[in-house]
PDB file of C-alpha atoms in Angstrom:
ATOM      1  CA  MET L 954     -62.771  -2.441   1.933  1.00  0.00           C
ATOM      2  CA  ARG L 955     -63.140  -0.550  -1.325  1.00  0.00           C
ATOM      3  CA  ILE L 956     -65.008  -1.931  -4.523  1.00  0.00           C
ATOM      4  CA  THR L 957     -62.014  -2.261  -6.521  1.00  0.00           C
ATOM      5  CA  VAL L 958     -60.679  -4.604  -4.007  1.00  0.00           C
ATOM      6  CA  PHE L 959     -63.875  -6.538  -3.883  1.00  0.00           C
ATOM      7  CA  ARG L 960     -64.075  -6.681  -7.766  1.00  0.00           C
ATOM      8  CA  LYS L 961     -60.614  -8.133  -7.619  1.00  0.00           C
ATOM      9  CA  LEU L 962     -61.578 -10.657  -5.071  1.00  0.00           C
ATOM     10  CA  MET L 963     -64.333 -12.051  -7.204  1.00  0.00           C
ATOM     11  CA  ALA L 964     -62.014 -12.128 -10.297  1.00  0.00           C
ATOM     12  CA  ASP L 965     -59.694 -14.012  -8.304  1.00  0.00           C
ATOM     13  CA  GLU L 966     -62.201 -16.575  -6.648  1.00  0.00           C
ATOM     14  CA  PHE L 967     -64.167 -17.235  -9.853  1.00  0.00           C
ATOM     15  CA  GLY L 968     -62.442 -15.786 -12.889  1.00  0.00           C
ATOM     16  CA  SER L 969     -63.048 -12.697 -14.505  1.00  0.00           C
ATOM     17  CA  VAL L 970     -65.971 -13.492 -16.382  1.00  0.00           C
ATOM     18  CA  ARG L 971     -67.719 -15.728 -14.134  1.00  0.00           C
ATOM     19  CA  GLY L 972     -67.157 -13.214 -11.049  1.00  0.00           C
ATOM     20  CA  GLU L 973     -68.700 -10.780 -13.067  1.00  0.00           C
ATOM     21  CA  MET L 974     -71.724 -12.678 -13.680  1.00  0.00           C
ATOM     22  CA  VAL L 975     -72.010 -13.731 -10.348  1.00  0.00           C
ATOM     23  CA  ALA L 976     -71.829 -10.368  -9.293  1.00  0.00           C
ATOM     24  CA  HIS L 977     -74.665  -9.393 -12.026  1.00  0.00           C
ATOM     25  CA  ASP L 978     -77.065 -12.525 -11.717  1.00  0.00           C
ATOM     26  CA  HIS L 979     -76.656 -13.942  -8.426  1.00  0.00           C
ATOM     27  CA  VAL L 980     -79.529 -13.066  -6.262  1.00  0.00           C
ATOM     28  CA  LEU L 981     -78.522 -13.667  -2.356  1.00  0.00           C
ATOM     29  CA  SER L 982     -80.614 -13.864   0.180  1.00  0.00           C
ATOM     30  CA  ALA L 983     -78.215 -12.572   2.742  1.00  0.00           C
ATOM     31  CA  LEU L 984     -78.665  -9.433   0.668  1.00  0.00           C
ATOM     32  CA  GLY L 985     -82.291  -9.101   1.221  1.00  0.00           C
ATOM     33  CA  GLY L 986     -82.785 -10.898  -1.944  1.00  0.00           C
ATOM     34  CA  LEU L 987     -80.169  -8.349  -4.178  1.00  0.00           C
ATOM     35  CA  THR L 988     -77.365  -9.371  -6.463  1.00  0.00           C
ATOM     36  CA  PRO L 989     -74.159  -8.228  -5.282  1.00  0.00           C
ATOM     37  CA  ASP L 990     -74.166  -5.553  -7.878  1.00  0.00           C
ATOM     38  CA  GLN L 991     -77.630  -4.304  -6.514  1.00  0.00           C
ATOM     39  CA  ALA L 992     -76.113  -4.371  -3.111  1.00  0.00           C
ATOM     40  CA  LEU L 993     -73.116  -2.251  -4.015  1.00  0.00           C
ATOM     41  CA  GLU L 994     -75.529   0.161  -5.849  1.00  0.00           C
ATOM     42  CA  SER L 995     -77.944   0.597  -2.657  1.00  0.00           C
ATOM     43  CA  GLY L 996     -74.891   1.149  -0.505  1.00  0.00           C
ATOM     44  CA  LEU L 997     -74.262  -1.817   1.251  1.00  0.00           C
ATOM     45  CA  PRO L 998     -70.430  -2.191   2.418  1.00  0.00           C
ATOM     46  CA  PRO L 999     -68.456  -4.201   0.153  1.00  0.00           C
ATOM     47  CA  LYS L1000     -66.964  -6.487   2.794  1.00  0.00           C
ATOM     48  CA  GLU L1001     -70.498  -7.242   3.742  1.00  0.00           C
ATOM     49  CA  ILE L1002     -71.418  -8.195   0.269  1.00  0.00           C
ATOM     50  CA  TRP L1003     -68.157 -10.199  -0.152  1.00  0.00           C
ATOM     51  CA  LEU L1004     -68.806 -12.126   2.963  1.00  0.00           C
ATOM     52  CA  ALA L1005     -72.180 -12.978   1.604  1.00  0.00           C
ATOM     53  CA  VAL L1006     -70.878 -14.261  -1.424  1.00  0.00           C
ATOM     54  CA  CYS L1007     -68.305 -16.529   0.203  1.00  0.00           C
ATOM     55  CA  ASP L1008     -71.181 -18.002   2.189  1.00  0.00           C
ATOM     56  CA  ALA L1009     -73.146 -18.789  -0.552  1.00  0.00           C
ATOM     57  CA  PHE L1010     -70.284 -20.246  -2.511  1.00  0.00           C
ATOM     58  CA  ASP L1011     -68.719 -21.987   0.310  1.00  0.00           C
ATOM     59  CA  VAL L1012     -65.455 -19.878  -0.292  1.00  0.00           C
ATOM     60  CA  PRO L1013     -62.674 -21.465   2.115  1.00  0.00           C
ATOM     61  CA  GLU L1014     -61.779 -19.060   5.268  1.00  0.00           C
ATOM     62  CA  GLN L1015     -58.346 -18.456   4.050  1.00  0.00           C
ATOM     63  CA  ARG L1016     -59.618 -16.950   0.862  1.00  0.00           C
ATOM     64  CA  ARG L1017     -62.267 -14.569   2.445  1.00  0.00           C
TER      65      ARG L1017
END
């Protein structure tokens, strides 16, 4: 998954503004205490980050 796809999925799921806020501000234990943006910057795969976000926010399986 590309970062652009990750950003689109975030916007589609949460709305563009809230998606950016979640990516920037929400710390996820599944990502070692990083926010999604920090995890991207550290080199974690976008798909792994997306799945961690989905788990944290109970995104239904069909939208993952």
